[in-house]
Amino acid sequence: MLLGPLDIQPLVVGAAVLVYLVYKNYEPASVPATLALQVALPGALVLVVQRHNSSVLLIIIGVYSTYYGILAICVLGYRLSPTHPLASFPGPVGCRVSKLWMAHKATYGNLHEYVRGLHAKYGDIVRVGPNELSVRHEDPISRIMKDCPKGPYGITDLKIYPKRRRSWNRGTSVAAVKDYEEFLASVIRQLIGSLEERQGQTIDLSKWMIYTAFDFMGEMALSRQFNNVKTGTDTTGLIHAIEVGVTQLAWAAQIPWSLPFLSLLGKMIGDDGSWRYVQRVSTEAVKARIEAGSGRRDLFHHLMDGDDLESVKPPMDTVASDGALAIVAGSDTSATALSHCFYFLLRNPKCMQRLREEIESIYPGATDTTLDFAQQAEMPYLNACINEAMRLYPPVLTGLQKLVTSPTMIDTHYVPAGSLVYAHHFTIHRDSRYFYPVPDEFWPDRWLVQDTYTVLPSGEVIPHDQLIHNRNVFVPFSIGTRICAGKSIAYLEMRAVLCALIQMFDVTKAPGFALDQWEDNVKDMFITFLGPLMVNIKAKY
Ligand code: HEM
């Protein structure tokens, strides 16, 4: 008996509904599972049906289109239905239907502005994915961000995580960071030397901040000299490769399950670029570090348990990937914060002048600022400028997703277990309920003792009780158990670089360079992409 296209429908529809239920309940996302459920299963249906029917092409088209059509109807119907657990949260239809919507927006780079706009339109909690909420409210920061594990995008193996984090905590302890100061000092001296050679030239300061941060991370994490600052170039091509790779990450951060597919696709098309290159250079650096032995007290020394504190040594591949993680996680972020800080200081000459006065009062003349880093932690205006720059432009503009493990409330809304939630750093840092007045303006004074600042940048004076400064929602490094492992190192570096450059040079906007372009060029690609910051530098001594 021959089966017509209509006869095969119940079989295919039934299979598609079953597979939908498998997806809904178990969320299989591996490459083999996807191939089995989305390619092999409809293929098997074709074979079953084709035995009774000679029109193979018609059967293939019929089976596959029915199969995918029913799957799509089930998925979309559920995501848009009032029975979906997140149905009560507002958000654009595109977001409710698929994360592809946000992934598409992410490729343009202005995701931070887009999400801020969504909050302006829909309120404090926005459904930004079928199963994901963006929040600009203090409440989840104090609970969910602190306690919940990372979402699918991150180190998810909770069994090995505590041990990894223990090594990181040892490697970022006060004593360990003290050992890194000499590495930082040598990079900064190199930076001063290189900039002195370029006096009178116009330079892109944001590039130099990246060179500095990479060199410091290379030295600090793996005792590897990248020599970017010495040469004024991206010597290994690593900076460029990370930037290229990060554009993939911007997409993958929205659709974590796409990562194995991207990597498979990369292998199939013989892609030698981006992450594979980053991996190769990092692996070489790690190998060289292992061969050098554990004598040097860099971060790697602690990651590989050089002091023999653990009963079982961490596996070398974990140590290697953590060493590379330090370079990737710690370079762009600190460099971004430094570049934003210089941008705001150039935009606000009075702030630049005040910072210069604070630095010169502590380091008169050509005093070497790298001899005493401890003092820099106590410099109020310096720290206020850094925090204010990170408030307006947190280097990680969108917070990382956290997985809600048991049902909870956000403000007055019920959020079921299994939902993903993130605090939108960029939006929440500029919310006038938490930072007032002038939440969109660079005003370092808001970080200083409250009773001394009532004069706004405009010269207007307001009563003290009108000032709002809620440090609980200042989360550029995130918060809780998953807080940035390198926070203290980042502060050490940012303070030291700002102090040294402002003490040794007059840094001014290059003629013809439009500072206005800076904020337009900021791109949220998971980490931040920046445009050029063209300045002239003149040595003061
Ligand atoms: C201004 C500079 C920096 C900023 C703004 C920053 C920000 C962040 C943020 C937002 C996270 C995600 C935390 C979460 O899961 O919610 C993170 C994680 C991390 N950061 Fe940083 N970071 C900076 C510098 C550094 C440096 C210098 C290092 C290395 C020395 C570093 C190492 C790490 C590591 C290892 C993690 C993963 C921690 C974990 O999952 O337990 N970061 N950082």
XYZ file of C-alpha atoms and ligand atoms in Angstrom, residues 145 150 155 161 165 168 172 216-217 220-221 299 322 325-327 329-335 337-338 390 394-396 398-402 425 475-479 481-487 489-491 493-494, ligand 1:
95
model
C 23.202 37.710 42.544
C 26.022 30.999 37.437
C 31.998 27.561 34.980
C 34.224 24.972 41.357
C 37.887 29.216 43.585
C 42.007 31.779 43.058
C 44.410 37.007 45.116
C 50.703 43.097 33.542
C 48.390 40.072 33.332
C 51.371 38.464 36.972
C 49.519 35.331 35.886
C 49.347 33.753 40.191
C 42.675 29.282 34.796
C 41.344 32.895 32.053
C 43.268 35.455 34.105
C 44.703 36.996 30.954
C 39.225 38.108 32.142
C 41.708 40.537 33.622
C 43.101 42.451 30.661
C 40.253 43.975 28.709
C 38.225 44.726 31.810
C 40.900 46.782 33.602
C 41.968 48.463 30.373
C 37.894 50.946 33.113
C 41.138 52.926 32.746
C 32.964 52.169 36.516
C 30.954 49.034 34.131
C 33.440 47.082 31.971
C 31.006 44.140 31.979
C 25.468 43.362 31.292
C 25.713 41.203 34.404
C 26.164 37.472 34.104
C 23.078 35.285 34.247
C 22.341 33.543 37.541
C 24.811 46.707 35.525
C 28.319 45.904 41.216
C 30.909 46.239 38.413
C 32.680 43.147 39.804
C 29.405 41.355 40.567
C 28.775 40.244 44.123
C 30.350 33.862 45.984
C 30.988 34.420 42.254
C 32.379 37.936 42.652
C 35.276 38.741 40.313
C 38.317 36.860 41.572
C 40.660 39.646 40.456
C 38.922 42.655 42.032
C 44.339 43.184 41.582
C 42.240 45.313 39.238
C 42.021 48.173 41.753
C 46.461 48.215 38.713
C 43.963 50.979 37.907
C 38.082 46.530 36.272
C 38.418 45.278 36.126
C 37.512 44.078 36.232
C 36.141 44.006 36.225
C 35.145 45.158 36.100
C 35.778 42.609 36.364
C 34.471 42.139 36.397
C 34.128 40.808 36.530
C 32.772 40.302 36.531
C 31.511 41.145 36.406
C 32.832 38.961 36.687
C 31.657 37.983 36.700
C 31.249 37.587 38.072
C 29.976 36.763 38.025
O 30.023 35.585 37.695
O 28.918 37.321 38.282
C 34.238 38.604 36.780
C 34.700 37.313 36.954
C 36.022 36.992 37.014
N 37.110 37.848 36.966
Fe 37.021 39.852 36.814
N 36.926 41.865 36.456
C 38.001 42.721 36.388
C 39.352 42.379 36.481
C 39.819 41.112 36.688
C 41.209 40.762 36.848
C 42.371 41.759 36.858
C 41.263 39.396 36.970
C 42.460 38.480 37.152
C 43.490 38.754 37.848
C 39.905 38.898 36.914
C 39.555 37.570 37.028
C 38.256 37.105 37.051
C 37.908 35.689 37.193
C 38.877 34.525 37.337
C 36.510 35.623 37.169
C 35.643 34.361 37.291
C 35.294 34.212 38.762
C 34.404 33.001 39.055
O 33.651 32.553 38.214
O 34.498 32.553 40.207
N 39.057 39.961 36.747
N 34.996 39.739 36.686
